[in-house]
């Protein structure tokens, strides 16, 4: 987290360094299924805050196609690593937030677990964010909410269905408030 604290000076090299540190502690930059590794909630929060600092940076990608492709690979690695962090965190069925990144690992047995009321409805996960946080793109106050509740502040609603029947499923959800990790010469 300290490496990325000075958001104004973070560059693509810092993003790559974060990815390498995550790889060194066992968080792959390739999508993985449950490998048995569990990340404590405190460590998950620190990783999300680090990623949030990177997302809040201006990575200043040049107009050169090769440089953009390289930056895109680094961004893809970081996004994949965030997904893997979500899957590996010890906290299940509850959202973990930071200013620019939020994650949740939803398990299909959520209705049997002591879990957030918002996901006890099989097959529906909704995310709400107060209007002032939407304006500032701050995910710190992101909450899960039942689909029918607080429609004005719903930023994402995920529903799984098989025909007309809701179906429970395992899923890792990652919310990122900015496209910084998806470099493109037109928007960088």
mmCIF file with all atom_site columns, C-alpha atoms in Angstrom:
data_model
loop_
_atom_site.group_PDB
_atom_site.id
_atom_site.type_symbol
_atom_site.label_atom_id
_atom_site.label_alt_id
_atom_site.label_comp_id
_atom_site.label_asym_id
_atom_site.label_entity_id
_atom_site.label_seq_id
_atom_site.pdbx_PDB_ins_code
_atom_site.Cartn_x
_atom_site.Cartn_y
_atom_site.Cartn_z
_atom_site.occupancy
_atom_site.B_iso_or_equiv
_atom_site.pdbx_formal_charge
_atom_site.auth_seq_id
_atom_site.auth_comp_id
_atom_site.auth_asym_id
_atom_site.auth_atom_id
_atom_site.pdbx_PDB_model_num
ATOM 1   C CA . UNK A 1 1   ? 0.000   0.000   0.000   1.00 0.00 ? 1   UNK A CA 1
ATOM 2   C CA . UNK A 1 2   ? 2.875   2.385   0.787   1.00 0.00 ? 2   UNK A CA 1
ATOM 3   C CA . UNK A 1 3   ? 4.310   1.986   -2.742  1.00 0.00 ? 3   UNK A CA 1
ATOM 4   C CA . UNK A 1 4   ? 1.162   3.465   -4.252  1.00 0.00 ? 4   UNK A CA 1
ATOM 5   C CA . UNK A 1 5   ? 0.254   6.037   -1.603  1.00 0.00 ? 5   UNK A CA 1
ATOM 6   C CA . UNK A 1 6   ? 1.430   9.005   -3.722  1.00 0.00 ? 6   UNK A CA 1
ATOM 7   C CA . UNK A 1 7   ? -1.260  8.647   -6.405  1.00 0.00 ? 7   UNK A CA 1
ATOM 8   C CA . UNK A 1 8   ? -0.041  11.686  -8.333  1.00 0.00 ? 8   UNK A CA 1
ATOM 9   C CA . UNK A 1 9   ? 3.262   9.989   -9.133  1.00 0.00 ? 9   UNK A CA 1
ATOM 10  C CA . UNK A 1 10  ? 2.102   6.413   -9.766  1.00 0.00 ? 10  UNK A CA 1
ATOM 11  C CA . UNK A 1 11  ? 2.855   5.165   -13.247 1.00 0.00 ? 11  UNK A CA 1
ATOM 12  C CA . UNK A 1 12  ? 2.410   1.963   -15.205 1.00 0.00 ? 12  UNK A CA 1
ATOM 13  C CA . UNK A 1 13  ? 5.667   0.689   -13.658 1.00 0.00 ? 13  UNK A CA 1
ATOM 14  C CA . UNK A 1 14  ? 4.100   0.999   -10.203 1.00 0.00 ? 14  UNK A CA 1
ATOM 15  C CA . UNK A 1 15  ? 1.051   -0.932  -11.433 1.00 0.00 ? 15  UNK A CA 1
ATOM 16  C CA . UNK A 1 16  ? 3.354   -3.657  -12.751 1.00 0.00 ? 16  UNK A CA 1
ATOM 17  C CA . UNK A 1 17  ? 5.264   -3.724  -9.439  1.00 0.00 ? 17  UNK A CA 1
ATOM 18  C CA . UNK A 1 18  ? 1.992   -4.231  -7.543  1.00 0.00 ? 18  UNK A CA 1
ATOM 19  C CA . UNK A 1 19  ? 1.094   -7.100  -9.873  1.00 0.00 ? 19  UNK A CA 1
ATOM 20  C CA . UNK A 1 20  ? 4.500   -8.708  -9.267  1.00 0.00 ? 20  UNK A CA 1
ATOM 21  C CA . UNK A 1 21  ? 4.144   -8.358  -5.474  1.00 0.00 ? 21  UNK A CA 1
ATOM 22  C CA . UNK A 1 22  ? 0.705   -10.002 -5.649  1.00 0.00 ? 22  UNK A CA 1
ATOM 23  C CA . UNK A 1 23  ? 2.147   -12.852 -7.732  1.00 0.00 ? 23  UNK A CA 1
ATOM 24  C CA . UNK A 1 24  ? 4.934   -13.307 -5.178  1.00 0.00 ? 24  UNK A CA 1
ATOM 25  C CA . UNK A 1 25  ? 2.363   -13.855 -2.398  1.00 0.00 ? 25  UNK A CA 1
ATOM 26  C CA . UNK A 1 26  ? 0.405   -16.395 -4.426  1.00 0.00 ? 26  UNK A CA 1
ATOM 27  C CA . UNK A 1 27  ? -2.213  -14.282 -6.200  1.00 0.00 ? 27  UNK A CA 1
ATOM 28  C CA . UNK A 1 28  ? -2.056  -15.365 -9.818  1.00 0.00 ? 28  UNK A CA 1
ATOM 29  C CA . UNK A 1 29  ? -2.551  -13.047 -12.761 1.00 0.00 ? 29  UNK A CA 1
ATOM 30  C CA . UNK A 1 30  ? -4.501  -15.848 -14.447 1.00 0.00 ? 30  UNK A CA 1
ATOM 31  C CA . UNK A 1 31  ? -8.061  -16.702 -13.421 1.00 0.00 ? 31  UNK A CA 1
ATOM 32  C CA . UNK A 1 32  ? -8.005  -19.521 -10.909 1.00 0.00 ? 32  UNK A CA 1
ATOM 33  C CA . UNK A 1 33  ? -10.554 -21.637 -9.140  1.00 0.00 ? 33  UNK A CA 1
ATOM 34  C CA . UNK A 1 34  ? -10.365 -22.259 -5.439  1.00 0.00 ? 34  UNK A CA 1
ATOM 35  C CA . UNK A 1 35  ? -6.749  -23.236 -4.773  1.00 0.00 ? 35  UNK A CA 1
ATOM 36  C CA . UNK A 1 36  ? -7.295  -23.550 -1.029  1.00 0.00 ? 36  UNK A CA 1
ATOM 37  C CA . UNK A 1 37  ? -5.499  -20.306 -0.187  1.00 0.00 ? 37  UNK A CA 1
ATOM 38  C CA . UNK A 1 38  ? -7.467  -18.004 2.100   1.00 0.00 ? 38  UNK A CA 1
ATOM 39  C CA . UNK A 1 39  ? -6.715  -14.301 2.442   1.00 0.00 ? 39  UNK A CA 1
ATOM 40  C CA . UNK A 1 40  ? -7.580  -12.649 5.743   1.00 0.00 ? 40  UNK A CA 1
ATOM 41  C CA . UNK A 1 41  ? -10.082 -9.803  5.565   1.00 0.00 ? 41  UNK A CA 1
ATOM 42  C CA . UNK A 1 42  ? -7.459  -7.264  6.758   1.00 0.00 ? 42  UNK A CA 1
ATOM 43  C CA . UNK A 1 43  ? -5.060  -8.324  3.973   1.00 0.00 ? 43  UNK A CA 1
ATOM 44  C CA . UNK A 1 44  ? -7.902  -8.198  1.421   1.00 0.00 ? 44  UNK A CA 1
ATOM 45  C CA . UNK A 1 45  ? -8.692  -4.642  2.534   1.00 0.00 ? 45  UNK A CA 1
ATOM 46  C CA . UNK A 1 46  ? -5.014  -3.627  2.197   1.00 0.00 ? 46  UNK A CA 1
ATOM 47  C CA . UNK A 1 47  ? -4.839  -5.110  -1.312  1.00 0.00 ? 47  UNK A CA 1
ATOM 48  C CA . UNK A 1 48  ? -8.029  -3.279  -2.318  1.00 0.00 ? 48  UNK A CA 1
ATOM 49  C CA . UNK A 1 49  ? -6.673  0.011   -0.943  1.00 0.00 ? 49  UNK A CA 1
ATOM 50  C CA . UNK A 1 50  ? -3.471  -0.514  -2.945  1.00 0.00 ? 50  UNK A CA 1
ATOM 51  C CA . UNK A 1 51  ? -5.476  -1.232  -6.090  1.00 0.00 ? 51  UNK A CA 1
ATOM 52  C CA . UNK A 1 52  ? -7.636  1.789   -5.328  1.00 0.00 ? 52  UNK A CA 1
ATOM 53  C CA . UNK A 1 53  ? -4.521  3.985   -5.284  1.00 0.00 ? 53  UNK A CA 1
ATOM 54  C CA . UNK A 1 54  ? -3.508  2.617   -8.697  1.00 0.00 ? 54  UNK A CA 1
ATOM 55  C CA . UNK A 1 55  ? -7.022  3.183   -10.093 1.00 0.00 ? 55  UNK A CA 1
ATOM 56  C CA . UNK A 1 56  ? -6.941  6.754   -8.725  1.00 0.00 ? 56  UNK A CA 1
ATOM 57  C CA . UNK A 1 57  ? -3.659  7.439   -10.555 1.00 0.00 ? 57  UNK A CA 1
ATOM 58  C CA . UNK A 1 58  ? -3.023  8.878   -13.981 1.00 0.00 ? 58  UNK A CA 1
ATOM 59  C CA . UNK A 1 59  ? -0.926  6.096   -15.484 1.00 0.00 ? 59  UNK A CA 1
ATOM 60  C CA . UNK A 1 60  ? -0.081  8.334   -18.471 1.00 0.00 ? 60  UNK A CA 1
ATOM 61  C CA . UNK A 1 61  ? -0.060  5.773   -21.242 1.00 0.00 ? 61  UNK A CA 1
ATOM 62  C CA . UNK A 1 62  ? 1.607   7.073   -24.401 1.00 0.00 ? 62  UNK A CA 1
ATOM 63  C CA . UNK A 1 63  ? 0.041   7.071   -27.835 1.00 0.00 ? 63  UNK A CA 1
ATOM 64  C CA . UNK A 1 64  ? 2.420   4.345   -29.033 1.00 0.00 ? 64  UNK A CA 1
ATOM 65  C CA . UNK A 1 65  ? 0.510   1.124   -29.845 1.00 0.00 ? 65  UNK A CA 1
ATOM 66  C CA . UNK A 1 66  ? 3.154   -1.145  -28.247 1.00 0.00 ? 66  UNK A CA 1
ATOM 67  C CA . UNK A 1 67  ? 3.184   0.872   -25.038 1.00 0.00 ? 67  UNK A CA 1
ATOM 68  C CA . UNK A 1 68  ? -0.614  0.777   -24.882 1.00 0.00 ? 68  UNK A CA 1
ATOM 69  C CA . UNK A 1 69  ? -0.676  -2.989  -25.473 1.00 0.00 ? 69  UNK A CA 1
ATOM 70  C CA . UNK A 1 70  ? 1.912   -3.503  -22.728 1.00 0.00 ? 70  UNK A CA 1
ATOM 71  C CA . UNK A 1 71  ? -0.059  -1.304  -20.332 1.00 0.00 ? 71  UNK A CA 1
ATOM 72  C CA . UNK A 1 72  ? -3.236  -3.167  -21.272 1.00 0.00 ? 72  UNK A CA 1
ATOM 73  C CA . UNK A 1 73  ? -1.611  -6.501  -20.336 1.00 0.00 ? 73  UNK A CA 1
ATOM 74  C CA . UNK A 1 74  ? -0.552  -5.072  -16.974 1.00 0.00 ? 74  UNK A CA 1
ATOM 75  C CA . UNK A 1 75  ? -4.071  -3.723  -16.386 1.00 0.00 ? 75  UNK A CA 1
ATOM 76  C CA . UNK A 1 76  ? -5.603  -7.082  -17.365 1.00 0.00 ? 76  UNK A CA 1
ATOM 77  C CA . UNK A 1 77  ? -3.267  -8.824  -14.914 1.00 0.00 ? 77  UNK A CA 1
ATOM 78  C CA . UNK A 1 78  ? -4.308  -6.497  -12.087 1.00 0.00 ? 78  UNK A CA 1
ATOM 79  C CA . UNK A 1 79  ? -8.024  -6.895  -12.804 1.00 0.00 ? 79  UNK A CA 1
ATOM 80  C CA . UNK A 1 80  ? -7.609  -10.688 -12.888 1.00 0.00 ? 80  UNK A CA 1
ATOM 81  C CA . UNK A 1 81  ? -5.694  -10.543 -9.619  1.00 0.00 ? 81  UNK A CA 1
ATOM 82  C CA . UNK A 1 82  ? -8.510  -8.513  -8.035  1.00 0.00 ? 82  UNK A CA 1
ATOM 83  C CA . UNK A 1 83  ? -10.970 -11.228 -9.119  1.00 0.00 ? 83  UNK A CA 1
ATOM 84  C CA . UNK A 1 84  ? -8.703  -13.857 -7.569  1.00 0.00 ? 84  UNK A CA 1
ATOM 85  C CA . UNK A 1 85  ? -8.461  -11.820 -4.350  1.00 0.00 ? 85  UNK A CA 1
ATOM 86  C CA . UNK A 1 86  ? -12.266 -11.711 -4.226  1.00 0.00 ? 86  UNK A CA 1
ATOM 87  C CA . UNK A 1 87  ? -12.415 -15.502 -4.589  1.00 0.00 ? 87  UNK A CA 1
ATOM 88  C CA . UNK A 1 88  ? -9.711  -16.088 -1.978  1.00 0.00 ? 88  UNK A CA 1
ATOM 89  C CA . UNK A 1 89  ? -10.882 -13.723 0.762   1.00 0.00 ? 89  UNK A CA 1
ATOM 90  C CA . UNK A 1 90  ? -12.103 -15.337 3.977   1.00 0.00 ? 90  UNK A CA 1
ATOM 91  C CA . UNK A 1 91  ? -15.169 -13.073 4.063   1.00 0.00 ? 91  UNK A CA 1
ATOM 92  C CA . UNK A 1 92  ? -17.933 -14.543 1.922   1.00 0.00 ? 92  UNK A CA 1
ATOM 93  C CA . UNK A 1 93  ? -21.271 -13.027 0.906   1.00 0.00 ? 93  UNK A CA 1
ATOM 94  C CA . UNK A 1 94  ? -20.376 -9.559  2.216   1.00 0.00 ? 94  UNK A CA 1
ATOM 95  C CA . UNK A 1 95  ? -18.979 -6.668  0.219   1.00 0.00 ? 95  UNK A CA 1
ATOM 96  C CA . UNK A 1 96  ? -15.478 -5.371  0.986   1.00 0.00 ? 96  UNK A CA 1
ATOM 97  C CA . UNK A 1 97  ? -14.873 -1.809  -0.175  1.00 0.00 ? 97  UNK A CA 1
ATOM 98  C CA . UNK A 1 98  ? -12.129 0.709   -0.779  1.00 0.00 ? 98  UNK A CA 1
ATOM 99  C CA . UNK A 1 99  ? -12.417 4.147   -2.369  1.00 0.00 ? 99  UNK A CA 1
ATOM 100 C CA . UNK A 1 100 ? -12.145 2.902   -5.987  1.00 0.00 ? 100 UNK A CA 1
ATOM 101 C CA . UNK A 1 101 ? -12.477 -0.915  -5.810  1.00 0.00 ? 101 UNK A CA 1
ATOM 102 C CA . UNK A 1 102 ? -15.076 -3.168  -4.165  1.00 0.00 ? 102 UNK A CA 1
ATOM 103 C CA . UNK A 1 103 ? -15.358 -6.969  -4.197  1.00 0.00 ? 103 UNK A CA 1
ATOM 104 C CA . UNK A 1 104 ? -17.645 -9.714  -2.995  1.00 0.00 ? 104 UNK A CA 1
ATOM 105 C CA . UNK A 1 105 ? -17.431 -13.474 -3.254  1.00 0.00 ? 105 UNK A CA 1
ATOM 106 C CA . UNK A 1 106 ? -21.009 -14.732 -3.405  1.00 0.00 ? 106 UNK A CA 1
ATOM 107 C CA . UNK A 1 107 ? -21.496 -18.365 -2.480  1.00 0.00 ? 107 UNK A CA 1
ATOM 108 C CA . UNK A 1 108 ? -24.609 -20.249 -3.541  1.00 0.00 ? 108 UNK A CA 1
ATOM 109 C CA . UNK A 1 109 ? -25.229 -21.521 -0.032  1.00 0.00 ? 109 UNK A CA 1
ATOM 110 C CA . UNK A 1 110 ? -25.737 -17.905 1.096   1.00 0.00 ? 110 UNK A CA 1
ATOM 111 C CA . UNK A 1 111 ? -29.292 -18.516 2.259   1.00 0.00 ? 111 UNK A CA 1
ATOM 112 C CA . UNK A 1 112 ? -28.006 -21.013 4.804   1.00 0.00 ? 112 UNK A CA 1
ATOM 113 C CA . UNK A 1 113 ? -25.201 -18.768 6.012   1.00 0.00 ? 113 UNK A CA 1
ATOM 114 C CA . UNK A 1 114 ? -25.285 -15.812 8.357   1.00 0.00 ? 114 UNK A CA 1
ATOM 115 C CA . UNK A 1 115 ? -25.035 -13.356 5.498   1.00 0.00 ? 115 UNK A CA 1
ATOM 116 C CA . UNK A 1 116 ? -26.138 -10.009 4.164   1.00 0.00 ? 116 UNK A CA 1
ATOM 117 C CA . UNK A 1 117 ? -29.930 -9.921  3.851   1.00 0.00 ? 117 UNK A CA 1
ATOM 118 C CA . UNK A 1 118 ? -29.565 -8.529  0.328   1.00 0.00 ? 118 UNK A CA 1
ATOM 119 C CA . UNK A 1 119 ? -28.333 -11.816 -1.144  1.00 0.00 ? 119 UNK A CA 1
ATOM 120 C CA . UNK A 1 120 ? -30.685 -14.166 0.609   1.00 0.00 ? 120 UNK A CA 1
ATOM 121 C CA . UNK A 1 121 ? -32.974 -13.804 -2.432  1.00 0.00 ? 121 UNK A CA 1
ATOM 122 C CA . UNK A 1 122 ? -31.691 -16.572 -4.673  1.00 0.00 ? 122 UNK A CA 1
ATOM 123 C CA . UNK A 1 123 ? -30.151 -15.370 -7.897  1.00 0.00 ? 123 UNK A CA 1
ATOM 124 C CA . UNK A 1 124 ? -30.232 -11.608 -7.313  1.00 0.00 ? 124 UNK A CA 1
ATOM 125 C CA . UNK A 1 125 ? -27.420 -9.360  -6.133  1.00 0.00 ? 125 UNK A CA 1
ATOM 126 C CA . UNK A 1 126 ? -27.902 -5.581  -6.154  1.00 0.00 ? 126 UNK A CA 1
ATOM 127 C CA . UNK A 1 127 ? -25.387 -2.851  -5.381  1.00 0.00 ? 127 UNK A CA 1
ATOM 128 C CA . UNK A 1 128 ? -26.312 0.650   -4.221  1.00 0.00 ? 128 UNK A CA 1
ATOM 129 C CA . UNK A 1 129 ? -24.192 3.750   -3.923  1.00 0.00 ? 129 UNK A CA 1
ATOM 130 C CA . UNK A 1 130 ? -25.367 7.101   -2.468  1.00 0.00 ? 130 UNK A CA 1
ATOM 131 C CA . UNK A 1 131 ? -25.632 9.871   -5.058  1.00 0.00 ? 131 UNK A CA 1
ATOM 132 C CA . UNK A 1 132 ? -22.752 11.920  -3.599  1.00 0.00 ? 132 UNK A CA 1
ATOM 133 C CA . UNK A 1 133 ? -20.503 8.843   -3.798  1.00 0.00 ? 133 UNK A CA 1
ATOM 134 C CA . UNK A 1 134 ? -21.631 8.263   -7.392  1.00 0.00 ? 134 UNK A CA 1
ATOM 135 C CA . UNK A 1 135 ? -20.552 11.806  -8.254  1.00 0.00 ? 135 UNK A CA 1
ATOM 136 C CA . UNK A 1 136 ? -17.121 11.339  -6.666  1.00 0.00 ? 136 UNK A CA 1
ATOM 137 C CA . UNK A 1 137 ? -16.801 7.736   -7.944  1.00 0.00 ? 137 UNK A CA 1
ATOM 138 C CA . UNK A 1 138 ? -16.111 6.595   -4.379  1.00 0.00 ? 138 UNK A CA 1
ATOM 139 C CA . UNK A 1 139 ? -17.099 2.981   -3.696  1.00 0.00 ? 139 UNK A CA 1
ATOM 140 C CA . UNK A 1 140 ? -16.373 3.162   0.052   1.00 0.00 ? 140 UNK A CA 1
ATOM 141 C CA . UNK A 1 141 ? -20.111 3.461   0.806   1.00 0.00 ? 141 UNK A CA 1
ATOM 142 C CA . UNK A 1 142 ? -21.216 0.786   -1.676  1.00 0.00 ? 142 UNK A CA 1
ATOM 143 C CA . UNK A 1 143 ? -23.778 -1.552  -0.143  1.00 0.00 ? 143 UNK A CA 1
ATOM 144 C CA . UNK A 1 144 ? -25.655 -4.608  -1.253  1.00 0.00 ? 144 UNK A CA 1
ATOM 145 C CA . UNK A 1 145 ? -29.405 -4.166  -1.309  1.00 0.00 ? 145 UNK A CA 1
ATOM 146 C CA . UNK A 1 146 ? -32.469 -6.146  -2.346  1.00 0.00 ? 146 UNK A CA 1
ATOM 147 C CA . UNK A 1 147 ? -33.536 -5.401  -5.913  1.00 0.00 ? 147 UNK A CA 1
ATOM 148 C CA . UNK A 1 148 ? -36.716 -3.550  -4.922  1.00 0.00 ? 148 UNK A CA 1
ATOM 149 C CA . UNK A 1 149 ? -35.014 -1.305  -2.374  1.00 0.00 ? 149 UNK A CA 1
ATOM 150 C CA . UNK A 1 150 ? -33.553 2.164   -3.146  1.00 0.00 ? 150 UNK A CA 1
ATOM 151 C CA . UNK A 1 151 ? -33.852 1.924   -6.935  1.00 0.00 ? 151 UNK A CA 1
ATOM 152 C CA . UNK A 1 152 ? -32.528 5.468   -7.440  1.00 0.00 ? 152 UNK A CA 1
ATOM 153 C CA . UNK A 1 153 ? -29.122 4.556   -6.048  1.00 0.00 ? 153 UNK A CA 1
ATOM 154 C CA . UNK A 1 154 ? -28.756 1.134   -7.668  1.00 0.00 ? 154 UNK A CA 1
ATOM 155 C CA . UNK A 1 155 ? -25.528 1.051   -9.675  1.00 0.00 ? 155 UNK A CA 1
ATOM 156 C CA . UNK A 1 156 ? -25.537 -2.639  -10.592 1.00 0.00 ? 156 UNK A CA 1
ATOM 157 C CA . UNK A 1 157 ? -28.066 -5.440  -10.466 1.00 0.00 ? 157 UNK A CA 1
ATOM 158 C CA . UNK A 1 158 ? -27.062 -9.008  -11.271 1.00 0.00 ? 158 UNK A CA 1
ATOM 159 C CA . UNK A 1 159 ? -29.727 -11.627 -11.795 1.00 0.00 ? 159 UNK A CA 1
ATOM 160 C CA . UNK A 1 160 ? -29.255 -15.243 -12.768 1.00 0.00 ? 160 UNK A CA 1
ATOM 161 C CA . UNK A 1 161 ? -32.093 -17.188 -14.266 1.00 0.00 ? 161 UNK A CA 1
ATOM 162 C CA . UNK A 1 162 ? -32.709 -20.495 -15.845 1.00 0.00 ? 162 UNK A CA 1
ATOM 163 C CA . UNK A 1 163 ? -35.870 -19.873 -17.803 1.00 0.00 ? 163 UNK A CA 1
ATOM 164 C CA . UNK A 1 164 ? -38.195 -18.192 -15.331 1.00 0.00 ? 164 UNK A CA 1
ATOM 165 C CA . UNK A 1 165 ? -36.597 -19.806 -12.301 1.00 0.00 ? 165 UNK A CA 1
ATOM 166 C CA . UNK A 1 166 ? -33.970 -18.009 -10.225 1.00 0.00 ? 166 UNK A CA 1
ATOM 167 C CA . UNK A 1 167 ? -30.898 -20.093 -9.664  1.00 0.00 ? 167 UNK A CA 1
ATOM 168 C CA . UNK A 1 168 ? -28.257 -19.702 -6.985  1.00 0.00 ? 168 UNK A CA 1
ATOM 169 C CA . UNK A 1 169 ? -24.648 -19.663 -8.109  1.00 0.00 ? 169 UNK A CA 1
ATOM 170 C CA . UNK A 1 170 ? -21.134 -18.899 -6.936  1.00 0.00 ? 170 UNK A CA 1
ATOM 171 C CA . UNK A 1 171 ? -19.693 -15.675 -8.327  1.00 0.00 ? 171 UNK A CA 1
ATOM 172 C CA . UNK A 1 172 ? -16.967 -13.179 -7.609  1.00 0.00 ? 172 UNK A CA 1
ATOM 173 C CA . UNK A 1 173 ? -18.016 -9.602  -8.318  1.00 0.00 ? 173 UNK A CA 1
ATOM 174 C CA . UNK A 1 174 ? -15.480 -6.808  -8.764  1.00 0.00 ? 174 UNK A CA 1
ATOM 175 C CA . UNK A 1 175 ? -16.515 -3.158  -9.022  1.00 0.00 ? 175 UNK A CA 1
ATOM 176 C CA . UNK A 1 176 ? -13.918 -0.660  -10.257 1.00 0.00 ? 176 UNK A CA 1
ATOM 177 C CA . UNK A 1 177 ? -14.927 3.002   -10.402 1.00 0.00 ? 177 UNK A CA 1
ATOM 178 C CA . UNK A 1 178 ? -12.644 4.066   -13.250 1.00 0.00 ? 178 UNK A CA 1
ATOM 179 C CA . UNK A 1 179 ? -11.231 2.705   -16.504 1.00 0.00 ? 179 UNK A CA 1
ATOM 180 C CA . UNK A 1 180 ? -7.601  3.397   -15.498 1.00 0.00 ? 180 UNK A CA 1
ATOM 181 C CA . UNK A 1 181 ? -6.756  -0.315  -15.588 1.00 0.00 ? 181 UNK A CA 1
ATOM 182 C CA . UNK A 1 182 ? -8.116  -0.647  -19.123 1.00 0.00 ? 182 UNK A CA 1
ATOM 183 C CA . UNK A 1 183 ? -5.716  1.605   -21.048 1.00 0.00 ? 183 UNK A CA 1
ATOM 184 C CA . UNK A 1 184 ? -6.643  2.862   -24.457 1.00 0.00 ? 184 UNK A CA 1
ATOM 185 C CA . UNK A 1 185 ? -4.779  5.539   -26.392 1.00 0.00 ? 185 UNK A CA 1
ATOM 186 C CA . UNK A 1 186 ? -8.058  7.363   -26.991 1.00 0.00 ? 186 UNK A CA 1
ATOM 187 C CA . UNK A 1 187 ? -8.865  7.767   -23.276 1.00 0.00 ? 187 UNK A CA 1
ATOM 188 C CA . UNK A 1 188 ? -5.439  7.789   -21.599 1.00 0.00 ? 188 UNK A CA 1
#
